[in-house]
């Protein structure tokens, strides 16, 4: 979990090793350009030599205070894999109702290379600067640096101006590459009191002081502009860190950017001289009320006319709430087609979306809420931030990008998202599974909704096979996938031909041949996906002399430990609880008996949160293996990392063991 601090509190200081650092743009040396690898991380493809930023406030009579943050970056490319750092994308917010859009100005951008023992500087020109609209709320300025190659040094300076001082621009100081030095300075007028969140696991050296400042501005007096000024105290805070390691990504991670070191600050209170303090910090209740004040949002869940006759016909004779919810959800899911645009806010006329059968997330899921309300169901929208979008650290509209529906059935809340053709009631698309959402009502009531699945999504494989004396294995497989495992399968493979599915399996498990492939329940979303097929393979058996060595799990064995780091500071995210079970029955070749059989083994995580069982036995001419692996919750604290690493080490070792057969 992220460590939360009030950033204006003085933190424990530590020494910063910045000797030799040149923390100014334009100061590039031959020795820097000749450097071929990072001193602390020889695997690094690139590294930030430094990243600096400074936030200042300016005043205009009509606009009031706004903030300008100047960012400076100096970066070294070491390897070919680091060339992508020659492209920067700078996001800025454009979704305000009453404020001007944020504005990004590229001050300078340069690439430095060593050519014929001389430092050559290449400037970013207008051809290397691009502006784009990402979505209705966000724009981006892109910078493409010229002549970037292994050994290059890149420098970038840009300004971000915003009239929205309710939050300060995020200052990220950790990445997937090392950072040698960071420094962030804020000069905040003392009448603005901010609270802050420090994300990640990097300690910061924080210093603060109060000093005097002044502002000059132009004031309209009649038809003339008059220069005026005022003085005030400001809080100057400086945040520093050095030798910040890269965040190494591996298996079972949510959006890795959630765990990068960064500073996020929110305006908590305004205290002007001789005035009562004004609390600014929003609550989720404030957010809910402000959203319902938007006419389009409110109408989207209260107007029934355009679909009323269809829903009356759909629910004719249906009496239970459970059946009503299922019928309405299935109707919307099957009728509407998601245009892949994210929003908690409808951007087109709802009736038009309904008639066209196409809409964004809000148009589809708010339509679902509206239909459920018409059916007499207690239904409400749930706002959230998707996994890709990251976690919203405090109550704000700007960090939310999605909405789903919640309905009460028999006293229990079920969650619904009709943007995905393969989901079911209480089975959401994977993009939705990001900590928690907020169920909002028109009166401002807000309920936190846990989006983490609790149901264990299972996969069960039944394998019946025969081994012959030539080392060939042939048999039948029946593979069941339930809940989220079934959802993932349908998302990837529904619509594939039989031949394509056979090719998929044969490609995944090299050396096998598939015949008689069939699949059941591909469209029956409340039932498991079932694959049936016959197979032959020679990869599961090795003959050495007069003995046969057999892998009991055949080609289903896990061969690599996904946990490779010594330690890990961020959580282990399996997305959903899950289990797998393999029931394998092997018939031995005629004339052979078992000489060596692996031992049965069981290993559990602390508190029985998971583990594996490997139960193997021999009876007459058959070997029976029952293997199970369980992960009984979706997300684990980093403190479990060592236990998982050991669990998978033992699991891989056990699955690598082989049965030894000898002739009678």
XYZ file of C-alpha atoms in Angstrom:
664
model
C 0.000 0.000 0.000
C 1.108 3.561 -0.625
C 2.519 5.520 2.281
C 0.488 8.656 2.967
C 2.015 11.697 4.563
C 1.055 15.307 5.093
C 3.832 16.774 3.006
C 4.145 20.010 4.964
C 5.272 18.064 8.011
C 9.024 17.984 8.360
C 10.277 14.489 7.523
C 13.459 12.767 8.664
C 16.378 14.001 6.603
C 18.913 11.806 4.921
C 22.106 12.574 3.043
C 21.949 12.978 -0.715
C 24.875 11.773 -2.770
C 24.816 14.266 -5.600
C 28.530 14.756 -5.977
C 29.413 15.336 -9.573
C 25.804 16.031 -10.514
C 25.253 18.917 -12.910
C 21.700 19.927 -12.204
C 21.395 22.587 -14.873
C 20.249 22.248 -18.445
C 22.868 22.914 -21.084
C 25.694 21.490 -18.969
C 26.619 18.367 -20.943
C 30.118 16.931 -20.775
C 32.087 14.469 -22.874
C 32.378 12.124 -19.915
C 28.584 11.977 -19.642
C 28.258 11.215 -23.341
C 30.981 8.551 -23.174
C 29.317 6.770 -20.254
C 28.175 3.341 -21.490
C 26.257 2.035 -18.489
C 24.583 3.283 -15.355
C 26.769 3.127 -12.261
C 24.108 1.581 -10.006
C 22.096 -0.430 -12.538
C 24.107 -1.898 -15.392
C 20.930 -3.352 -16.920
C 19.343 0.088 -17.337
C 18.510 1.030 -20.920
C 18.356 4.715 -19.943
C 18.415 6.876 -16.821
C 17.345 10.306 -15.650
C 20.450 12.316 -14.794
C 18.063 14.668 -13.058
C 14.461 15.780 -12.991
C 13.525 19.139 -11.485
C 10.339 21.128 -11.167
C 9.207 24.371 -9.567
C 5.611 25.463 -8.921
C 4.820 29.161 -8.509
C 1.571 31.102 -8.176
C 0.618 34.186 -10.159
C -2.307 36.557 -9.701
C -4.587 38.274 -12.227
C -7.443 40.497 -11.194
C -10.157 38.704 -13.174
C -8.862 35.147 -12.841
C -7.423 35.195 -9.344
C -4.506 32.863 -8.625
C -3.219 30.268 -11.062
C -0.165 28.027 -10.905
C 2.732 27.528 -13.292
C 5.051 24.559 -12.959
C 8.341 24.483 -14.860
C 9.744 20.993 -15.446
C 13.342 20.275 -16.429
C 14.566 16.826 -17.453
C 18.003 15.540 -18.388
C 18.161 11.925 -19.524
C 20.870 9.546 -20.751
C 20.254 6.726 -23.260
C 22.492 3.693 -22.752
C 21.011 0.953 -24.915
C 18.885 0.435 -27.998
C 15.944 -0.460 -25.747
C 16.133 3.051 -24.270
C 15.549 4.882 -27.559
C 11.816 5.139 -26.814
C 12.710 7.726 -24.161
C 13.319 10.048 -27.078
C 9.531 10.515 -27.204
C 7.743 12.383 -24.420
C 3.983 12.810 -24.021
C 2.820 15.497 -21.570
C -0.865 15.253 -20.578
C -2.955 18.242 -19.530
C -6.573 18.652 -18.472
C -9.165 20.195 -20.818
C -12.418 19.037 -19.192
C -13.223 22.110 -17.117
C -16.688 23.657 -17.191
C -15.786 27.126 -15.870
C -11.998 27.387 -16.197
C -9.707 27.776 -19.168
C -7.992 24.618 -20.371
C -4.582 23.810 -18.938
C -1.744 24.891 -21.213
C 1.612 23.249 -21.914
C 4.482 25.253 -23.424
C 7.589 23.455 -24.670
C 10.387 25.859 -23.713
C 13.253 23.859 -25.169
C 14.267 20.383 -26.187
C 17.730 19.229 -27.222
C 19.613 16.066 -28.083
C 23.364 15.882 -27.453
C 25.724 13.433 -29.159
C 29.473 13.028 -29.374
C 30.598 13.160 -33.016
C 34.278 13.253 -34.014
C 35.138 14.012 -30.388
C 32.884 17.089 -30.442
C 29.600 17.646 -28.610
C 26.843 18.173 -31.182
C 23.530 19.698 -30.124
C 20.309 19.032 -32.092
C 17.273 21.142 -31.237
C 13.668 20.006 -31.208
C 11.934 21.948 -33.952
C 8.265 22.499 -34.681
C 8.265 19.223 -36.653
C 9.021 17.404 -33.399
C 6.149 18.941 -31.420
C 2.624 17.593 -31.629
C -0.683 18.403 -29.981
C -3.503 15.897 -29.649
C -6.859 15.445 -27.947
C -6.707 12.209 -25.966
C -10.377 12.293 -24.953
C -13.002 14.809 -23.903
C -11.130 15.557 -20.667
C -7.470 15.282 -21.596
C -5.124 16.678 -24.197
C -1.409 15.978 -24.684
C 1.690 17.656 -26.060
C 4.157 15.218 -27.598
C 7.854 15.883 -28.133
C 9.982 13.777 -30.469
C 13.710 14.377 -30.076
C 15.964 14.333 -33.140
C 19.002 12.142 -33.692
C 18.516 9.995 -30.575
C 20.827 6.979 -30.422
C 22.769 4.934 -27.914
C 24.885 7.327 -25.867
C 22.671 10.384 -26.454
C 21.692 12.837 -23.747
C 18.241 14.422 -23.920
C 17.173 17.667 -22.279
C 13.619 18.941 -22.026
C 12.090 21.993 -20.391
C 8.364 22.716 -20.403
C 5.774 24.731 -18.493
C 2.350 23.634 -17.340
C -0.073 26.461 -16.545
C -3.443 25.853 -14.900
C -6.204 27.947 -13.363
C -7.236 24.916 -11.321
C -5.377 25.308 -8.040
C -7.542 22.716 -6.275
C -4.681 20.323 -6.996
C -1.067 20.893 -7.963
C 0.477 19.048 -10.920
C 1.775 15.623 -9.936
C 5.532 15.402 -9.560
C 6.670 11.901 -10.469
C 10.181 11.037 -9.387
C 10.411 7.299 -10.033
C 10.174 5.364 -13.299
C 11.025 2.080 -14.970
C 14.596 3.428 -15.307
C 16.895 4.788 -12.575
C 16.806 8.433 -11.503
C 20.049 9.958 -10.240
C 18.579 13.076 -8.675
C 15.214 14.798 -8.280
C 14.241 18.142 -6.862
C 10.795 19.696 -6.575
C 10.221 23.160 -5.162
C 6.871 24.796 -4.411
C 6.280 28.429 -3.498
C 2.722 28.552 -2.177
C 1.017 31.688 -0.836
C 0.346 31.117 2.844
C -3.393 31.550 2.406
C -3.507 28.235 0.533
C -3.103 25.131 2.678
C -2.451 21.900 0.800
C -2.421 18.327 1.968
C -0.345 15.826 0.096
C 0.110 12.188 -0.686
C 3.517 10.662 -1.257
C 3.164 7.540 -3.332
C 5.702 4.797 -3.664
C 8.487 3.690 -1.360
C 11.247 6.281 -1.820
C 12.222 8.474 1.133
C 12.364 12.205 0.484
C 14.456 14.954 2.024
C 11.863 17.660 2.764
C 12.645 21.190 3.882
C 10.283 24.087 4.312
C 10.455 27.712 5.313
C 8.257 30.774 5.315
C 9.397 33.945 3.571
C 7.901 37.102 2.152
C 6.791 37.567 -1.451
C 4.870 40.046 -3.561
C 2.745 40.092 -6.695
C 2.199 42.821 -9.270
C -0.841 42.830 -11.490
C -2.837 45.058 -13.825
C -6.115 46.486 -12.516
C -8.812 48.149 -14.577
C -9.713 51.556 -13.136
C -12.266 53.159 -15.408
C -10.817 52.973 -18.887
C -7.228 52.754 -17.694
C -4.994 49.870 -16.593
C -3.230 50.594 -13.319
C -0.346 48.595 -11.905
C -0.985 47.334 -8.402
C 0.884 45.055 -6.051
C 0.466 43.293 -2.740
C 2.744 41.450 -0.326
C 2.176 38.199 1.503
C 3.953 35.308 3.176
C 4.571 32.111 1.253
C 5.552 28.588 2.239
C 8.585 27.378 0.315
C 8.974 23.599 0.331
C 11.766 21.633 -1.318
C 11.670 17.891 -1.899
C 14.851 16.059 -2.867
C 15.986 12.492 -3.434
C 18.961 10.804 -5.049
C 19.880 7.409 -6.466
C 16.291 6.283 -6.969
C 16.129 2.721 -8.318
C 13.998 1.700 -11.278
C 10.714 0.009 -10.509
C 11.084 -3.505 -11.885
C 7.879 -4.923 -13.276
C 7.118 -8.626 -13.103
C 4.090 -10.905 -13.015
C 0.984 -10.188 -10.946
C 1.085 -6.397 -10.863
C -1.799 -3.960 -11.211
C -1.030 -0.737 -13.104
C 2.662 -0.387 -12.237
C 2.433 3.408 -12.320
C 0.369 3.213 -9.113
C 3.608 2.323 -7.317
C 6.005 4.838 -8.832
C 7.264 7.455 -6.416
C 5.306 10.686 -6.865
C 3.889 13.646 -4.977
C 0.217 14.581 -5.304
C -1.190 17.656 -3.532
C -4.746 18.828 -2.942
C -5.980 22.209 -1.728
C -7.462 21.715 1.720
C -8.266 25.216 2.950
C -8.097 28.898 2.001
C -7.350 31.418 4.765
C -7.317 34.991 3.498
C -6.338 37.767 5.948
C -9.201 38.918 8.160
C -11.554 36.291 6.709
C -12.950 33.043 8.072
C -11.152 29.904 6.823
C -12.820 28.337 3.810
C -12.621 24.571 3.604
C -11.926 23.483 0.026
C -11.207 19.776 0.202
C -13.957 17.868 -1.535
C -15.657 14.868 -0.046
C -17.135 12.075 -2.118
C -20.508 13.507 -1.116
C -19.519 16.828 -2.718
C -18.433 14.977 -5.870
C -21.731 13.074 -6.021
C -23.841 16.223 -5.673
C -21.820 18.092 -8.302
C -22.199 15.266 -10.802
C -25.952 15.027 -10.308
C -26.179 18.784 -10.960
C -25.084 18.062 -14.517
C -28.365 17.930 -16.432
C -27.220 15.295 -18.935
C -26.100 12.925 -16.159
C -29.289 13.311 -14.177
C -31.537 12.904 -17.240
C -29.636 9.797 -18.327
C -30.901 7.860 -15.307
C -34.339 9.421 -14.860
C -35.845 9.518 -18.357
C -37.568 6.303 -19.462
C -39.683 7.348 -22.443
C -37.445 6.281 -25.308
C -37.202 2.659 -24.151
C -40.328 2.227 -21.987
C -42.354 0.121 -24.418
C -39.422 -2.256 -25.053
C -38.812 -2.814 -21.351
C -42.504 -3.347 -20.586
C -42.614 -6.032 -23.249
C -39.335 -7.562 -22.021
C -40.567 -7.841 -18.423
C -44.102 -8.982 -19.171
C -44.850 -11.772 -16.689
C -41.529 -11.405 -14.826
C -42.152 -11.063 -11.089
C -38.873 -11.502 -9.178
C -36.193 -8.822 -8.849
C -33.483 -11.348 -9.642
C -35.072 -12.247 -12.967
C -35.765 -8.584 -13.787
C -32.125 -7.668 -13.285
C -30.923 -10.581 -15.405
C -33.408 -9.827 -18.198
C -32.639 -6.092 -18.344
C -28.887 -6.608 -18.094
C -28.889 -9.204 -20.869
C -31.040 -6.914 -23.032
C -28.670 -3.933 -22.724
C -25.512 -6.036 -23.053
C -26.759 -7.705 -26.235
C -28.331 -4.596 -27.809
C -25.712 -1.943 -27.127
C -22.220 -1.792 -28.584
C -19.436 0.017 -26.751
C -17.494 2.540 -28.869
C -14.464 2.035 -26.583
C -14.714 5.539 -25.159
C -14.343 5.931 -21.396
C -16.413 8.389 -19.384
C -18.781 8.623 -16.443
C -20.678 11.266 -18.390
C -22.926 10.864 -21.470
C -21.729 12.835 -24.482
C -24.507 12.000 -26.924
C -28.266 12.078 -26.755
C -29.389 8.956 -24.872
C -32.281 8.238 -27.216
C -29.960 8.494 -30.226
C -27.470 6.131 -28.566
C -30.313 3.686 -27.925
C -31.563 3.850 -31.509
C -28.055 3.623 -32.977
C -27.192 0.815 -30.526
C -23.794 2.448 -29.871
C -22.533 4.450 -26.901
C -19.699 5.282 -24.554
C -19.396 3.689 -21.116
C -21.738 6.212 -19.472
C -24.381 6.085 -22.183
C -24.588 2.286 -21.925
C -24.356 1.830 -18.160
C -26.481 4.840 -17.168
C -29.076 3.553 -19.622
C -28.897 0.257 -17.723
C -29.419 2.077 -14.404
C -32.411 3.910 -15.874
C -34.027 0.714 -17.168
C -33.560 -1.022 -13.838
C -35.170 1.921 -12.061
C -38.141 1.724 -14.403
C -38.414 -1.972 -13.538
C -38.705 -1.061 -9.860
C -35.161 -2.069 -8.928
C -33.085 -0.026 -6.486
C -30.287 0.826 -8.936
C -27.584 3.507 -8.888
C -24.386 4.433 -10.736
C -20.967 3.497 -9.343
C -18.064 5.788 -10.307
C -14.571 4.360 -10.575
C -11.125 4.715 -12.052
C -10.039 1.829 -14.269
C -6.891 -0.220 -13.709
C -5.149 1.551 -16.580
C -6.136 4.961 -15.195
C -4.726 4.330 -11.720
C -6.142 4.882 -8.243
C -7.885 8.152 -7.316
C -5.991 9.281 -4.176
C -8.623 11.763 -2.960
C -12.209 12.735 -3.831
C -12.148 14.393 -7.235
C -13.978 14.159 -10.527
C -10.889 14.590 -12.673
C -9.359 11.218 -11.754
C -12.534 9.199 -12.436
C -13.087 7.827 -15.928
C -15.752 5.117 -15.705
C -19.196 4.240 -14.398
C -20.975 0.929 -13.847
C -24.377 -0.008 -12.412
C -25.266 -1.395 -8.996
C -28.604 -3.061 -8.231
C -30.041 -4.382 -4.979
C -31.461 -7.897 -5.293
C -32.837 -9.665 -2.233
C -30.958 -7.279 0.033
C -27.606 -7.792 -1.720
C -25.827 -5.421 -4.108
C -24.833 -6.833 -7.488
C -22.559 -5.033 -9.962
C -23.187 -4.768 -13.688
C -21.247 -3.513 -16.708
C -23.012 -3.930 -20.048
C -20.103 -2.672 -22.198
C -18.664 -6.181 -22.510
C -20.472 -8.879 -24.501
C -19.116 -11.750 -22.394
C -19.711 -10.670 -18.786
C -22.465 -11.743 -16.430
C -24.094 -10.362 -13.305
C -21.358 -9.714 -10.707
C -18.632 -10.550 -13.236
C -17.128 -7.252 -14.406
C -14.619 -6.604 -17.186
C -11.049 -6.820 -15.905
C -10.528 -3.083 -16.517
C -13.082 -2.349 -13.751
C -11.314 -4.326 -11.025
C -9.367 -1.487 -9.424
C -9.689 -1.334 -5.626
C -13.025 0.398 -4.988
C -15.693 2.535 -6.608
C -18.248 4.986 -5.230
C -21.979 4.359 -5.450
C -23.561 7.798 -5.662
C -27.129 8.943 -5.092
C -28.790 12.208 -5.994
C -29.020 13.330 -2.352
C -25.225 13.118 -2.079
C -25.174 9.796 -0.258
C -22.064 7.824 -1.177
C -21.194 4.197 -0.470
C -17.762 2.732 -1.093
C -18.055 -0.389 -3.243
C -15.327 -3.010 -3.106
C -14.529 -3.985 -6.691
C -12.215 -6.843 -5.739
C -13.718 -10.224 -6.680
C -14.264 -12.610 -3.796
C -15.358 -15.657 -5.796
C -12.634 -18.155 -6.605
C -12.531 -18.542 -10.398
C -11.703 -22.172 -11.131
C -10.184 -24.161 -13.945
C -10.458 -27.952 -13.841
C -8.775 -30.270 -16.324
C -9.602 -33.950 -16.543
C -6.944 -35.887 -18.451
C -7.145 -39.555 -19.346
C -4.155 -40.831 -21.311
C -2.215 -43.927 -22.316
C 1.549 -44.289 -22.736
C 2.956 -46.770 -25.219
C 6.380 -48.386 -25.307
C 7.542 -45.934 -27.996
C 7.084 -42.989 -25.649
C 3.926 -41.681 -27.266
C 1.107 -40.381 -25.109
C -2.468 -40.191 -26.380
C -5.691 -39.430 -24.615
C -8.624 -37.136 -23.978
C -8.863 -33.779 -22.198
C -11.906 -32.013 -20.787
C -11.089 -28.474 -19.631
C -13.594 -26.452 -17.538
C -13.212 -22.700 -16.930
C -15.495 -20.811 -14.559
C -16.323 -17.136 -13.876
C -13.375 -14.792 -14.594
C -11.362 -17.578 -16.180
C -14.286 -18.172 -18.522
C -14.574 -14.427 -19.192
C -10.911 -14.138 -20.184
C -11.259 -17.144 -22.462
C -14.361 -15.776 -24.179
C -12.780 -12.339 -24.652
C -9.754 -13.861 -26.371
C -11.137 -16.817 -28.272
C -14.883 -16.541 -28.838
C -15.432 -16.375 -32.550
C -12.386 -18.439 -33.467
C -12.980 -21.333 -35.809
C -12.388 -24.903 -34.699
C -9.201 -24.963 -36.767
C -7.943 -21.746 -35.158
C -8.568 -23.127 -31.671
C -6.668 -26.289 -32.517
C -3.784 -24.182 -33.834
C -3.854 -22.080 -30.655
C -3.497 -25.130 -28.374
C -0.843 -26.786 -30.534
C 1.159 -23.554 -30.545
C 0.916 -23.190 -26.764
C 1.932 -26.784 -26.036
C 4.659 -27.557 -28.537
C 4.812 -31.113 -29.816
C 1.160 -32.065 -29.424
C -1.413 -32.904 -32.046
C -5.094 -32.123 -31.450
C -8.103 -33.880 -32.938
C -11.875 -33.870 -32.405
C -11.946 -30.423 -30.807
C -15.286 -29.222 -29.430
C -16.298 -26.293 -27.233
C -19.429 -25.895 -25.094
C -21.144 -22.844 -23.537
C -19.306 -20.229 -25.540
C -22.457 -18.053 -25.456
C -23.995 -19.295 -22.199
C -22.274 -16.834 -19.892
C -23.540 -18.219 -16.580
C -22.064 -21.631 -17.383
C -18.412 -22.722 -17.584
C -16.540 -22.818 -20.863
C -15.761 -26.460 -21.654
C -13.132 -27.578 -24.159
C -13.022 -31.216 -25.250
C -10.324 -32.696 -27.467
C -8.161 -35.729 -28.145
C -4.398 -35.381 -28.223
C -1.151 -37.181 -28.926
C 2.328 -36.056 -27.882
C 5.885 -37.305 -27.524
C 7.137 -34.359 -25.453
C 5.951 -35.715 -22.103
C 8.079 -38.861 -22.222
C 11.795 -39.596 -22.574
C 13.271 -43.072 -23.156
C 16.778 -43.664 -21.829
C 18.025 -47.196 -22.192
C 15.337 -49.584 -21.046
C 13.597 -47.013 -18.853
C 10.820 -44.533 -19.593
C 10.705 -41.141 -17.834
C 7.260 -39.567 -17.696
C 6.203 -36.030 -16.700
C 3.018 -36.690 -14.675
C 1.447 -33.334 -15.613
C 2.357 -33.971 -19.249
C 2.571 -30.569 -21.016
C 0.651 -28.660 -18.311
C 3.574 -28.309 -15.895
C 4.660 -24.835 -14.675
C 8.322 -24.564 -15.619
C 9.289 -21.068 -14.424
C 8.917 -19.171 -11.154
C 7.160 -15.853 -11.959
C 8.612 -14.233 -8.825
C 12.214 -13.367 -9.669
C 13.170 -10.375 -7.523
C 14.844 -10.681 -4.129
C 12.253 -8.408 -2.577
C 9.220 -6.445 -3.721
C 7.652 -3.332 -2.247
C 4.360 -3.193 -4.126
C 1.404 -5.581 -3.800
C 0.940 -8.908 -5.541
C -2.177 -8.634 -7.679
C -3.772 -11.780 -9.114
C -6.799 -9.694 -10.278
C -9.194 -12.288 -8.888
C -8.960 -15.306 -6.542
C -8.320 -18.397 -8.614
C -7.627 -22.091 -8.507
C -6.637 -24.830 -10.887
C -7.089 -28.555 -10.572
C -5.709 -31.316 -12.747
C -7.028 -34.853 -12.519
C -4.604 -36.979 -14.526
C -4.979 -40.716 -15.105
C -2.089 -42.371 -16.965
C -2.274 -45.940 -18.222
C 1.207 -47.503 -18.312
C 2.581 -49.257 -21.384
C 2.248 -53.001 -21.412
C 5.282 -54.743 -19.956
C 6.320 -51.810 -17.738
C 5.976 -51.138 -14.018
C 6.730 -48.122 -11.852
C 10.277 -48.039 -10.512
C 10.131 -44.544 -8.993
C 7.108 -42.407 -8.196
C 7.357 -38.767 -7.042
C 6.277 -38.233 -3.465
C 3.021 -36.505 -2.652
C 3.486 -32.970 -1.345
C 1.411 -30.195 0.182
C 2.506 -26.609 0.831
C 0.370 -23.731 2.112
C 0.742 -19.979 2.346
C 0.380 -18.352 5.785
C -3.204 -18.150 7.040
C -4.244 -20.688 4.389
C -4.480 -17.947 1.768
C -3.295 -20.363 -0.875
C -1.021 -23.241 -1.665
C -0.742 -26.423 -3.669
C -1.397 -30.140 -3.203
C 0.280 -32.848 -5.242
C -1.244 -36.247 -4.562
C 0.053 -39.134 -6.662
C -0.651 -42.842 -6.395
C -0.223 -46.090 -8.324
C -2.753 -48.869 -8.732
C -2.180 -51.825 -11.020
C -1.183 -50.403 -14.413
C -2.335 -46.843 -13.767
C -0.917 -43.745 -12.114
C -3.386 -41.235 -10.675
C -2.362 -37.619 -10.029
C -4.567 -34.988 -8.396
C -2.882 -31.590 -8.432
C -4.514 -28.422 -7.073
C -3.268 -24.857 -6.693
C -5.288 -22.190 -4.915
C -4.907 -18.418 -4.532
C -7.711 -17.462 -2.166
C -7.734 -13.682 -2.443
C -7.111 -11.230 -5.246
C -4.475 -8.878 -3.830
C -1.724 -9.518 -1.290
C 0.479 -7.126 0.615
C 4.134 -7.093 -0.436
C 4.969 -8.820 2.852
C 3.772 -12.063 1.274
C 6.281 -11.824 -1.571
C 8.827 -14.144 0.030
C 6.157 -16.730 0.760
C 4.918 -16.647 -2.841
C 8.443 -16.908 -4.199
C 9.073 -19.977 -2.055
C 5.676 -21.481 -2.908
C 6.286 -21.227 -6.648
C 9.851 -22.462 -6.289
C 8.592 -25.638 -4.628
C 5.696 -25.896 -7.082
C 8.020 -25.715 -10.104
C 10.432 -28.216 -8.571
C 7.662 -30.660 -7.756
C 6.128 -30.455 -11.218
C 9.537 -31.118 -12.772
C 9.802 -34.522 -11.075
C 9.188 -37.547 -13.261
C 7.821 -41.040 -12.983
C 10.415 -43.699 -13.849
C 9.108 -46.856 -15.548
C 11.096 -50.063 -16.002
C 10.417 -53.270 -17.812
C 8.934 -56.115 -15.816
